[in-house]
XYZ file of C-alpha atoms in Angstrom:
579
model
C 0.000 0.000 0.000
C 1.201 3.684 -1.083
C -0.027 6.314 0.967
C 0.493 10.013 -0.874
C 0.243 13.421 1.325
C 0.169 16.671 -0.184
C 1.092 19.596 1.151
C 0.731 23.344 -0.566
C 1.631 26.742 0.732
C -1.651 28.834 1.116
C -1.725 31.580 -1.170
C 0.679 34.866 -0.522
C 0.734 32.971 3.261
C 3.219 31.192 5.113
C 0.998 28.231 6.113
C 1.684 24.667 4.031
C -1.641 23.619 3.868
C -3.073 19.821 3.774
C -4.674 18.486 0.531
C -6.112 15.232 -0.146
C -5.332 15.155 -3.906
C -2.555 16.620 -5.985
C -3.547 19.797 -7.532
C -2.482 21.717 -10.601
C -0.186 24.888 -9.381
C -0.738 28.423 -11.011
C 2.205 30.477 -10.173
C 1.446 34.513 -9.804
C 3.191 36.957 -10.002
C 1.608 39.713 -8.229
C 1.586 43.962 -8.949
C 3.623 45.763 -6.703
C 5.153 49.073 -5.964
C 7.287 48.265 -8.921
C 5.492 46.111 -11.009
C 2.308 47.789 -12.306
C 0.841 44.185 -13.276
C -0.201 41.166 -11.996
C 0.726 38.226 -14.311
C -0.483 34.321 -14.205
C 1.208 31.713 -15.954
C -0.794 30.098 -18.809
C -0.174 26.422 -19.601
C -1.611 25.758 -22.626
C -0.073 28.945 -23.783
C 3.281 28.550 -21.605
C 3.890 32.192 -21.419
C 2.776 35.112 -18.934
C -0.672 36.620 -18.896
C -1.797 39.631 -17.197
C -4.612 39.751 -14.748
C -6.972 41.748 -13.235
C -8.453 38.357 -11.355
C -6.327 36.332 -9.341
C -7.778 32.546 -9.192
C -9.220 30.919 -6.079
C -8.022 27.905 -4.450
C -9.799 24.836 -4.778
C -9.893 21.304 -5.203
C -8.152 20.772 -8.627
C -5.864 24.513 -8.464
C -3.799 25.834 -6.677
C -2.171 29.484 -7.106
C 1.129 30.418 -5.887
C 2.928 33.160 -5.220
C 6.388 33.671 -7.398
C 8.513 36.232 -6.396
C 11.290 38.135 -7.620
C 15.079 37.017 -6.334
C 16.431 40.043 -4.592
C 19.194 40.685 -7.625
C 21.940 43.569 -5.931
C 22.586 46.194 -8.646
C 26.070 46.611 -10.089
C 27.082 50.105 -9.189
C 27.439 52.516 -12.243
C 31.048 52.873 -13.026
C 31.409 56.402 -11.894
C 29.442 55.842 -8.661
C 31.724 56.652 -5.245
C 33.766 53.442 -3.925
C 33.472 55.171 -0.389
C 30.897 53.960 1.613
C 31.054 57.757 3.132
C 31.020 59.863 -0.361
C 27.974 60.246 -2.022
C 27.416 61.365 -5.784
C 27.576 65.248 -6.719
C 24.330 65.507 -8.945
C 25.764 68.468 -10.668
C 28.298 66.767 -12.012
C 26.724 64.036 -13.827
C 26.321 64.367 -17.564
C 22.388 63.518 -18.627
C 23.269 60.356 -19.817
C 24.551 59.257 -16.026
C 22.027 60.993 -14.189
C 19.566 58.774 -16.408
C 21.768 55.624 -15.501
C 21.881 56.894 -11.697
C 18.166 57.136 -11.177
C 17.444 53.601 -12.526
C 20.317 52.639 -10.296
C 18.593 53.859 -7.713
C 15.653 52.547 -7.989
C 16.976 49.154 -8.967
C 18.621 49.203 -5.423
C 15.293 50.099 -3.491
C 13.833 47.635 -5.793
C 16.596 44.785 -4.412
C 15.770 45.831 -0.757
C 12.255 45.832 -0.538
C 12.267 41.980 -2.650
C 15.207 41.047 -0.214
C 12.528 42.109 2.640
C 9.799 39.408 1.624
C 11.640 37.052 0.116
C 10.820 34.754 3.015
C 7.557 34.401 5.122
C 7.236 35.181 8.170
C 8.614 31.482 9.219
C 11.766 32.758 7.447
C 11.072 29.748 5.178
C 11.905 31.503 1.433
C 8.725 31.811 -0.595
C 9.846 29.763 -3.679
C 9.156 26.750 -1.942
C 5.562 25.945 -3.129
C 4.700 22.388 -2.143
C 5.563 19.075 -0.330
C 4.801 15.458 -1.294
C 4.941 13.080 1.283
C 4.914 9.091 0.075
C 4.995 6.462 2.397
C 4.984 2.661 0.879
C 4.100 0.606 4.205
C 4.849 -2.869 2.478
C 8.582 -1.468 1.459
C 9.216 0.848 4.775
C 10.202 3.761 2.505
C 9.448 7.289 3.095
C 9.963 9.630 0.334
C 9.489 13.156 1.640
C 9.976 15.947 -1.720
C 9.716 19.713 -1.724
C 9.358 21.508 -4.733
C 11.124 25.291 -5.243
C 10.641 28.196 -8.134
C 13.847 28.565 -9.544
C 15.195 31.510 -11.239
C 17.086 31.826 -14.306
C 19.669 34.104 -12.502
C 20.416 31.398 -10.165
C 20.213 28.607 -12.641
C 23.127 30.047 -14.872
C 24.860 31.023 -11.921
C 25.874 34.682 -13.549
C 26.295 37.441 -11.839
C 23.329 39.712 -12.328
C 25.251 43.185 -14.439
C 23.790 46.476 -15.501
C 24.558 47.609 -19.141
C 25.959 50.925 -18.632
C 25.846 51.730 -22.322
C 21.933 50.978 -22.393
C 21.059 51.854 -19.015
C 19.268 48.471 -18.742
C 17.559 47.701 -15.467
C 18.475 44.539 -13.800
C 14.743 43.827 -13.303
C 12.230 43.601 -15.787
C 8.306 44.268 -15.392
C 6.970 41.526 -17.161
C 8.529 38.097 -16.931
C 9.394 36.740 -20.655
C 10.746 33.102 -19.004
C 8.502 29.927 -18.108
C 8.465 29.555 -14.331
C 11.264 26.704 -13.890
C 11.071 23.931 -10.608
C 13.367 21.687 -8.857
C 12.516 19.198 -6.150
C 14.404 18.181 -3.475
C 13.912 14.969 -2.534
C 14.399 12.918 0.771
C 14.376 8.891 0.701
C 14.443 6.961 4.114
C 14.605 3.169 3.803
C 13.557 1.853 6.928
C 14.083 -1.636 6.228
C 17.472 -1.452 4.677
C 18.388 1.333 6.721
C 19.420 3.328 3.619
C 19.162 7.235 3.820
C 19.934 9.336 0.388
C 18.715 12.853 -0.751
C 19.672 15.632 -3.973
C 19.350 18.095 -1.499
C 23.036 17.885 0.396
C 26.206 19.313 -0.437
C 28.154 17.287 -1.738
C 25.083 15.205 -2.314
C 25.185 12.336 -0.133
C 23.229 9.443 -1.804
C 22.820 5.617 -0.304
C 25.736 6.760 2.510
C 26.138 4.770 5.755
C 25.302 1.332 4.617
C 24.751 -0.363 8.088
C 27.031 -3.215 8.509
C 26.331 -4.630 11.716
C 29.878 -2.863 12.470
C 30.797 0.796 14.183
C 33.109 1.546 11.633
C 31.009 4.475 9.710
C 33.439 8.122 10.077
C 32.415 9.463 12.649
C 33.330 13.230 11.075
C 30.712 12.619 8.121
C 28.063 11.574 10.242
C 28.677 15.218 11.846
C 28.581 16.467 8.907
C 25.668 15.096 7.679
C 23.900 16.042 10.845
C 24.682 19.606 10.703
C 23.524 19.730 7.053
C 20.298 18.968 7.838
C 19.929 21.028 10.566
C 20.370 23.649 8.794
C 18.027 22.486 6.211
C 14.884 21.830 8.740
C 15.623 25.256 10.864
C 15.911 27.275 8.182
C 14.653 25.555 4.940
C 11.671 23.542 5.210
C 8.085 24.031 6.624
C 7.587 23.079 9.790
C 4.130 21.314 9.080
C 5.558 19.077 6.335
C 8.634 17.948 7.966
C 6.230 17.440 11.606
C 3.862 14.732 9.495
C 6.379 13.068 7.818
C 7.965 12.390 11.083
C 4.611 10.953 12.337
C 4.327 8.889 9.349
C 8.027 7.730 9.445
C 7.142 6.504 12.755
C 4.243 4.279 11.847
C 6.429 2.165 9.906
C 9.526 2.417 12.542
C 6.954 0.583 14.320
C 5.980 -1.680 11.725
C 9.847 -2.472 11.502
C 11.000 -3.132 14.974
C 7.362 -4.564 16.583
C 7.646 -1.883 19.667
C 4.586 0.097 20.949
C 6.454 3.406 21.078
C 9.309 4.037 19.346
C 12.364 5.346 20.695
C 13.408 9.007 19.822
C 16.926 10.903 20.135
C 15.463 14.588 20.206
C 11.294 14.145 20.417
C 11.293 16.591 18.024
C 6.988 16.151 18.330
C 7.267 17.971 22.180
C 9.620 20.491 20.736
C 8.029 21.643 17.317
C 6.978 25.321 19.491
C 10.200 25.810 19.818
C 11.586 25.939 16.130
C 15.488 26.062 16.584
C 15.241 23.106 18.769
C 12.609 20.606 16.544
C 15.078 18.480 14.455
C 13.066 15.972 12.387
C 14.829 15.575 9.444
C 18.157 14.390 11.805
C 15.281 12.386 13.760
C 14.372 10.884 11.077
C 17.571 9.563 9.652
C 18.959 8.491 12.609
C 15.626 6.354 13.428
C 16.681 4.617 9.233
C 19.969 3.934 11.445
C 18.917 2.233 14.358
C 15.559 2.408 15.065
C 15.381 0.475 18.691
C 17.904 2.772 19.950
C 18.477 6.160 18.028
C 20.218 7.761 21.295
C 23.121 4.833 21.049
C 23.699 5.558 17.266
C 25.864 8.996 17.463
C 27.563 6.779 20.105
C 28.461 4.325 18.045
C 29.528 6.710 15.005
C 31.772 8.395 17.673
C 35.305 8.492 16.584
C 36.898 7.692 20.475
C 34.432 4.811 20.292
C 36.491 3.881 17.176
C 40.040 4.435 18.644
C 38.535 2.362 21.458
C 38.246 -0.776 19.064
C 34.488 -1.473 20.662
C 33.495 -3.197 17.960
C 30.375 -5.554 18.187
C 27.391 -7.274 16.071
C 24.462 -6.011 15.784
C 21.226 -6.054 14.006
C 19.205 -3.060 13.545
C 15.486 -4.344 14.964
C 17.608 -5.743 18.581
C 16.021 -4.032 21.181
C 18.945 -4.981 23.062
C 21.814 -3.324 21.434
C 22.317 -1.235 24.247
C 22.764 -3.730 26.692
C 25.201 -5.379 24.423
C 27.410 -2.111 23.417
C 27.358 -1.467 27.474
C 28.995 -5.178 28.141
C 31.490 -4.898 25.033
C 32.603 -1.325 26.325
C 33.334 -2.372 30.055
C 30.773 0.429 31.356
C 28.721 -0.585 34.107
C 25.043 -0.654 33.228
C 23.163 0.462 36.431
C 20.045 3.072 37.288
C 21.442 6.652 37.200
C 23.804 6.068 34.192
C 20.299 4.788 32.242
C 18.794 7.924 33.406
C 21.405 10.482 32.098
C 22.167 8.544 29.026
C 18.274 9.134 28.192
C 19.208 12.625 28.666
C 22.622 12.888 27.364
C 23.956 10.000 25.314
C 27.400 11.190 25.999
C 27.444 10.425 29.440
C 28.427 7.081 28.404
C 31.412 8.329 26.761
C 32.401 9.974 30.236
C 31.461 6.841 32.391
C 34.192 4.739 30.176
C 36.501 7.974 30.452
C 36.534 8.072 34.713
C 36.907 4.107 33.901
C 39.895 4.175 32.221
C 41.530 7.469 34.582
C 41.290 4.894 37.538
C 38.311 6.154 39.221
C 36.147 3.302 41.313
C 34.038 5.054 43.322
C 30.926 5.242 41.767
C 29.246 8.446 43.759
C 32.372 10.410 41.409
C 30.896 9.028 38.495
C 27.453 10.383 39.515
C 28.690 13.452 40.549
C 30.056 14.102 36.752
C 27.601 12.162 35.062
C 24.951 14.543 36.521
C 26.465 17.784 35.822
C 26.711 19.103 32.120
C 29.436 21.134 33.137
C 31.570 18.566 34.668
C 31.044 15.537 31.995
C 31.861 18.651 28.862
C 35.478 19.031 30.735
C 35.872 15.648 30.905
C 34.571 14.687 27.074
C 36.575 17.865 25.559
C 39.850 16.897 27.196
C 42.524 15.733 25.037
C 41.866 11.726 25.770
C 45.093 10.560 26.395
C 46.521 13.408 28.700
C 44.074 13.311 30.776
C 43.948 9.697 31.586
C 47.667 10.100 31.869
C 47.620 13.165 34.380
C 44.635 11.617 36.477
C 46.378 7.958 36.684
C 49.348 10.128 37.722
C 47.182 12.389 40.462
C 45.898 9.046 41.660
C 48.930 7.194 43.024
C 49.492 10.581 44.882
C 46.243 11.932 46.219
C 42.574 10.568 47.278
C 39.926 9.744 43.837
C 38.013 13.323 45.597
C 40.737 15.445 45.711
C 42.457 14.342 42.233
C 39.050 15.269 41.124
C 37.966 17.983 42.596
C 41.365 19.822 41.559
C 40.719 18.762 37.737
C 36.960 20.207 37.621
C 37.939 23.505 39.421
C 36.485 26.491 36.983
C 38.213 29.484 36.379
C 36.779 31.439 39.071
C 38.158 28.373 41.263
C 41.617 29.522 40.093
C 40.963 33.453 40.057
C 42.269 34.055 36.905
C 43.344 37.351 35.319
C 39.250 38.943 34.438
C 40.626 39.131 30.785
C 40.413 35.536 30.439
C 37.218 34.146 29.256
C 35.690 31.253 29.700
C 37.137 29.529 26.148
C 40.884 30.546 26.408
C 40.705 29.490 30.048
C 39.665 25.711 28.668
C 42.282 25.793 25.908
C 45.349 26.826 27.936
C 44.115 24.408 30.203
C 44.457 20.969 27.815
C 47.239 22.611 26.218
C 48.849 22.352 29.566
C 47.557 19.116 30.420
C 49.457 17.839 27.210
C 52.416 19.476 27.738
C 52.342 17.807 31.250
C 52.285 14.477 29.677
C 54.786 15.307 26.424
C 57.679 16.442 28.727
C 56.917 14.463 32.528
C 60.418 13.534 32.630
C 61.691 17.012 32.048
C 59.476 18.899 34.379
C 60.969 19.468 38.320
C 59.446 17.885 41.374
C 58.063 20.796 43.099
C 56.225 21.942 39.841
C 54.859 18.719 39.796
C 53.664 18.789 43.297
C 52.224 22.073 42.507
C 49.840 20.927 39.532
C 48.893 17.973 41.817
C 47.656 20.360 44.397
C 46.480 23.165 42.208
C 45.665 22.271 39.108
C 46.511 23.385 35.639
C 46.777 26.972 36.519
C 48.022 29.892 34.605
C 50.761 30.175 36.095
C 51.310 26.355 35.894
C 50.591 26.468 32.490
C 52.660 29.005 31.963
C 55.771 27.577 33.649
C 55.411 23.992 31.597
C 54.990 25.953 28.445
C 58.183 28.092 29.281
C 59.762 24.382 30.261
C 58.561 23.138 26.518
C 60.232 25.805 24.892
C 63.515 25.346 26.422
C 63.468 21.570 26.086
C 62.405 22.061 22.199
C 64.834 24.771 21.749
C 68.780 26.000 22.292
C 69.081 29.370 24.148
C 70.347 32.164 21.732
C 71.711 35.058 23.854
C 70.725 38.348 21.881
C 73.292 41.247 20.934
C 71.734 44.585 20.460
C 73.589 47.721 18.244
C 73.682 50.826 20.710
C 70.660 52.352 18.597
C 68.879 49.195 19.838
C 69.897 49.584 23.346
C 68.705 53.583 22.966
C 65.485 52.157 22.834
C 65.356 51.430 26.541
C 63.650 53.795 28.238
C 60.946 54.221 31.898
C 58.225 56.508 31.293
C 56.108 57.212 34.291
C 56.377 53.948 35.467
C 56.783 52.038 32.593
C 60.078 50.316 31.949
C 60.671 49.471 28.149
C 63.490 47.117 27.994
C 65.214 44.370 25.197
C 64.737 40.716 26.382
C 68.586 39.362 26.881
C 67.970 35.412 25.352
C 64.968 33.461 23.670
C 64.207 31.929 26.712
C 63.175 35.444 28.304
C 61.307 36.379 25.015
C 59.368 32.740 25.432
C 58.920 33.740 29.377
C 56.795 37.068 27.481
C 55.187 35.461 25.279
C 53.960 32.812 27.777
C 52.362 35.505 30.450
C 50.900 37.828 27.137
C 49.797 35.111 25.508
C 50.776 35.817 21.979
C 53.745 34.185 19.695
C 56.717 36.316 20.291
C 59.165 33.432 21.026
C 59.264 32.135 17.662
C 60.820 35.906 16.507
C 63.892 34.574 18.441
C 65.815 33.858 15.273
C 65.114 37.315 13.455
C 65.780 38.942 16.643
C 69.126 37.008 16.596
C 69.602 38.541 13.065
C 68.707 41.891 13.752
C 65.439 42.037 11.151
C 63.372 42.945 14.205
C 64.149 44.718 17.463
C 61.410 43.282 20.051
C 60.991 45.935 23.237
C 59.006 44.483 25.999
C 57.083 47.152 28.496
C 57.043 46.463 32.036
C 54.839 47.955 34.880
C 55.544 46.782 38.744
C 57.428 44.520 37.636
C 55.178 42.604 35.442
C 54.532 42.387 31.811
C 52.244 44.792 29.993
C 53.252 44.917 26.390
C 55.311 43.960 23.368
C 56.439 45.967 20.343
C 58.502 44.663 17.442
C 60.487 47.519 15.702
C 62.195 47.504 12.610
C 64.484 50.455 12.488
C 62.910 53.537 13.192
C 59.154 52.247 12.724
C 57.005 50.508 14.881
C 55.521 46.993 13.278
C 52.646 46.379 15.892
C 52.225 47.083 19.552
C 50.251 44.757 21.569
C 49.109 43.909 25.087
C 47.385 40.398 26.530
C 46.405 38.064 24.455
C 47.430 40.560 21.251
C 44.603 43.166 22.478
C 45.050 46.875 21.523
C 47.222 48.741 24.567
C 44.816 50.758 26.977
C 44.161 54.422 26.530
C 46.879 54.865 29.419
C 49.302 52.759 27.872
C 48.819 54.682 24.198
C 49.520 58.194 25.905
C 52.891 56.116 27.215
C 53.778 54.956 24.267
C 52.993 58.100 22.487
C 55.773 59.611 24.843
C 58.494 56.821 24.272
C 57.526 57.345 20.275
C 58.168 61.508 20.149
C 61.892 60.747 22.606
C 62.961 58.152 19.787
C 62.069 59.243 16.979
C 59.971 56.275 15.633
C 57.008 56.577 13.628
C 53.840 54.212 13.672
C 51.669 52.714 11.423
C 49.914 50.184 13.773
């Protein structure tokens, strides 16, 4: 049995609109401040007709809007570049004021099309109408939406304005049949096949299931995040909400369950539209239909490096007792809970696992806090288990936790820090910590054990890296250079004497002055670093008498205090700036 559902959007509206037979669309294109006439599309005479009566709905028709593409004017060739000159009327021959004015008016022509473009849904109004096809003997959904397409985008030129005609980019009555394109959807429920035209690049018959979690785990991501973007901003709601419910009947049908398992439950979301996902619902249901949730887990790529291989059959209601037993993770109350909530705390469960954690209230304590199981998932994998193994044969499971999870408020950072840099510097010290172990002293050691990766641990193991990676190069400075040295109200501007002091700068400001070591070495740049109580404020690199760039923290422009300061140490040198 085929089942057919049409769907088609209700005239010069944004609502898709249920029909129980396929009906003949009349596109129109409808008088506007611009346009003087409406025009219909004949058939039988495939060309454009003007109208003074626009046809009703009903039963066997169907009109529908067709709008113009917003096309941006070229600007005429003597118009200003500057966004801040404008055009001097008077002295514009008659021939450009002519091309001017229908420049103008081509331009408040492409802003007031660019303004209803879309619906109110934000859903563009070339889409006109949905087919829905469900075959219940063959599990196959085909969901299709068919588009206006215009010629502009079709040849893929760039729209121009004839300079030497004065031709408008726009013309008032449309010479070109209305042209259509579908894109199409196919989910396969019993072969667990998923292929549309409407991807880029277009993905057809991908992620053959093989019993196996070996699919890449970076095109599934992919895939996913295409068509998110394709059901948020894209498609109408209404069609994409009843081919989910239909999808479902025969995900039923397939696996024999009452109530079929969802990843998202995109149904008790659809009010809120940037969190409804159906389309990703949908394929991942084709995947693995008795367990959606465990699906992304098994397409994760640490699941790969983990080797957790297993069979499995697609209809096993079971498969997540099964990938629980193969992956060592202890299947018990709570952890069902959160995974029904977050998938990934799985992922984080076999993490703590493999640190050395036992005690399971630690495991709950991370597994139930969003916070806590993101630092854990987003740490590099293998310097983490090796710091926490590490922390472990030295302190209690609580402490060598609680020092790992402590925020950056726990560690009052510098307030410039946010929340992301914070994070970063954070596994890039963790990493270093494993890299150079061997090289790094006792007491700095017994520091990170006790306070964590702070900045100014992370700071000290970076300067550490740099000296084990590289030889110390003691600089020699010209007595121009050394002129350059200077305290200004404070501020101390002074040359760094070896690499390893210019890595020690770059460490606290955060930016990448230690790799100018070597042109420092061969005097192609001076570097002056700018002290202030004895602590670093800025760096300048100088190339003879001008200044290259001047930067504070984390390569932020200096402070209205600092400028006047350096303003001073510019006019008593002589050096000119173009930063």
């Amino acid at each position: 049995m085929i089942e057919k559902i049409y769907f088609y959007r209700k005239f010069t509206g944004s609502e898709f609109i249920l029909s129980k037979s396929e009906k003949t669309v009349i596109p129109v294109r409808l008088k506007n401040q611009f346009i003087p006439d409406s025009f219909i599309f004949d058939a039988q005479k495939k060309s454009w007709q003007k109208a003074s009566v626009i046809p009703e709905e009903n039963e066997i028709f169907q009109p529908v809007e067709f709008v113009d593409f917003p096309l941006k004017p070229l600007s005429p060739v003597f118009f200003p570049v500057s966004k801040n000159s404008s055009v001097d009327i008077e002295d514009l021959s008659p021939a450009e004021m002519a091309e001017y004015y229908i420049y103008r008016n081509d331009q408040r022509r492409y802003f007031a099309n660019a303004r209803y473009y879309n619906d109110s849904n934000k859903i563009c109004k070339d889409f006109f109408s949905a087919e829905i096809e469900v075959d219940y003997e063959k599990l196959i959904l085909q969901l299709s939406f068919t588009r206006f397409i215009h010629p502009e985008i079709t040849s893929n030129k760039t729209p121009q304005t004839d300079s030497n005609l004065s031709l408008s980019v726009y013309s008032d009555e449309p010479s070109h049949p209305p042209i259509t394109s579908t894109d199409t959807f196919i989910f396969d429920m019993n072969k667990g096949l998923f292929s549309s035209n409407a991807l880029k690049p277009n993905i057809d018959d991908i992620y053959v299931v093989t019993g196996e979690a070996t699919e890449d785990y970076q095109k599934f991501q992919k895939l996913l995040s295409s068509l998110k973007q394709l059901e948020l901003k894209t498609y109408p709601k209404a069609v994409l909400c009843e081919a989910y419910k239909k999808f479902c009947s025969l995900a039923q049908k397939y696996t024999g369950l009452k109530t079929v398992p969802t990843a998202s439950d995109p149904l008790a979301k659809m009010d809120k539209s940037e969190e409804a996902r159906f389309l990703s619902e949908m394929y991942i249901l084709t995947k693995l239909p008795c367990e959606p949730k465990l699906y992304g887990i098994l397409m994760n790529q640490e699941v790969h490096e983990l080797k957790i291989n297993f069979k499995y059959k697609r209809n096993d209601t079971k498969v997540l007792n099964k990938f629980l037993q193969k992956a060592h993770i202890k299947n018990y109350r709570i952890l069902k809970k959160e995974y029904a909530e977050n998938p990934l705390s799985l992922l984080t469960f076999r993490r703590l696992k493999d640190d050395g954690f036992r005690n399971l209230n630690l495991y709950n304590k991370v597994i139930q806090n969003q916070d806590f199981m993101e630092e854990i998932n987003n740490a590099p994998r293998k310097a983490l288990i090796f710091f926490l193994r590490y922390s472990l044969k030295h302190r209690s499971e609580i402490a060598t936790l609680n020092t790992f999870l402590k925020t950056k408020d726990g560690f009052n950072n510098d307030e410039n820090t946010d929340e992301m840099d914070f994070y970063l510097d954070k596994y890039d010290a963790m990493e270093m910590f494993q890299k150079y172990f061997r090289h790094i002293p006792k007491q700095l050691r017994k520091d990170i054990l006790k306070d964590g990766f702070t900045t100014f641990n992370h700071d000290a193991l970076a300067n550490l890296t740099y000296k084990v990676k590289n030889k110390k190069i003691t600089f020699k400075y010209s007595q121009a250079q050394q002129a350059l040295e200077d305290d200004i109200d404070g501020y101390s501007f002074r040359l760094p004497q070896n690499s390893f002091q210019l890595c020690e700068i770059g460490t606290t400001l955060h930016n990448c002055v230690a790799s100018y070591a070597e042109k420092v070495s061969k005097n192609e740049s001076t570097i002056v670093y700018v002290t202030k109580d004895d602590k670093y404020q800025l760096c300048i690199e100088v190339q003879g008498n001008e200044i290259i760039q001047e930067r504070a923290d984390r390569n932020a422009a200096p402070s209205s205090e600092e400028k006047i300061i350096l303003q001073k140490w510019h006019e008593r040198h002589g050096l000119k700036t173009n930063c």
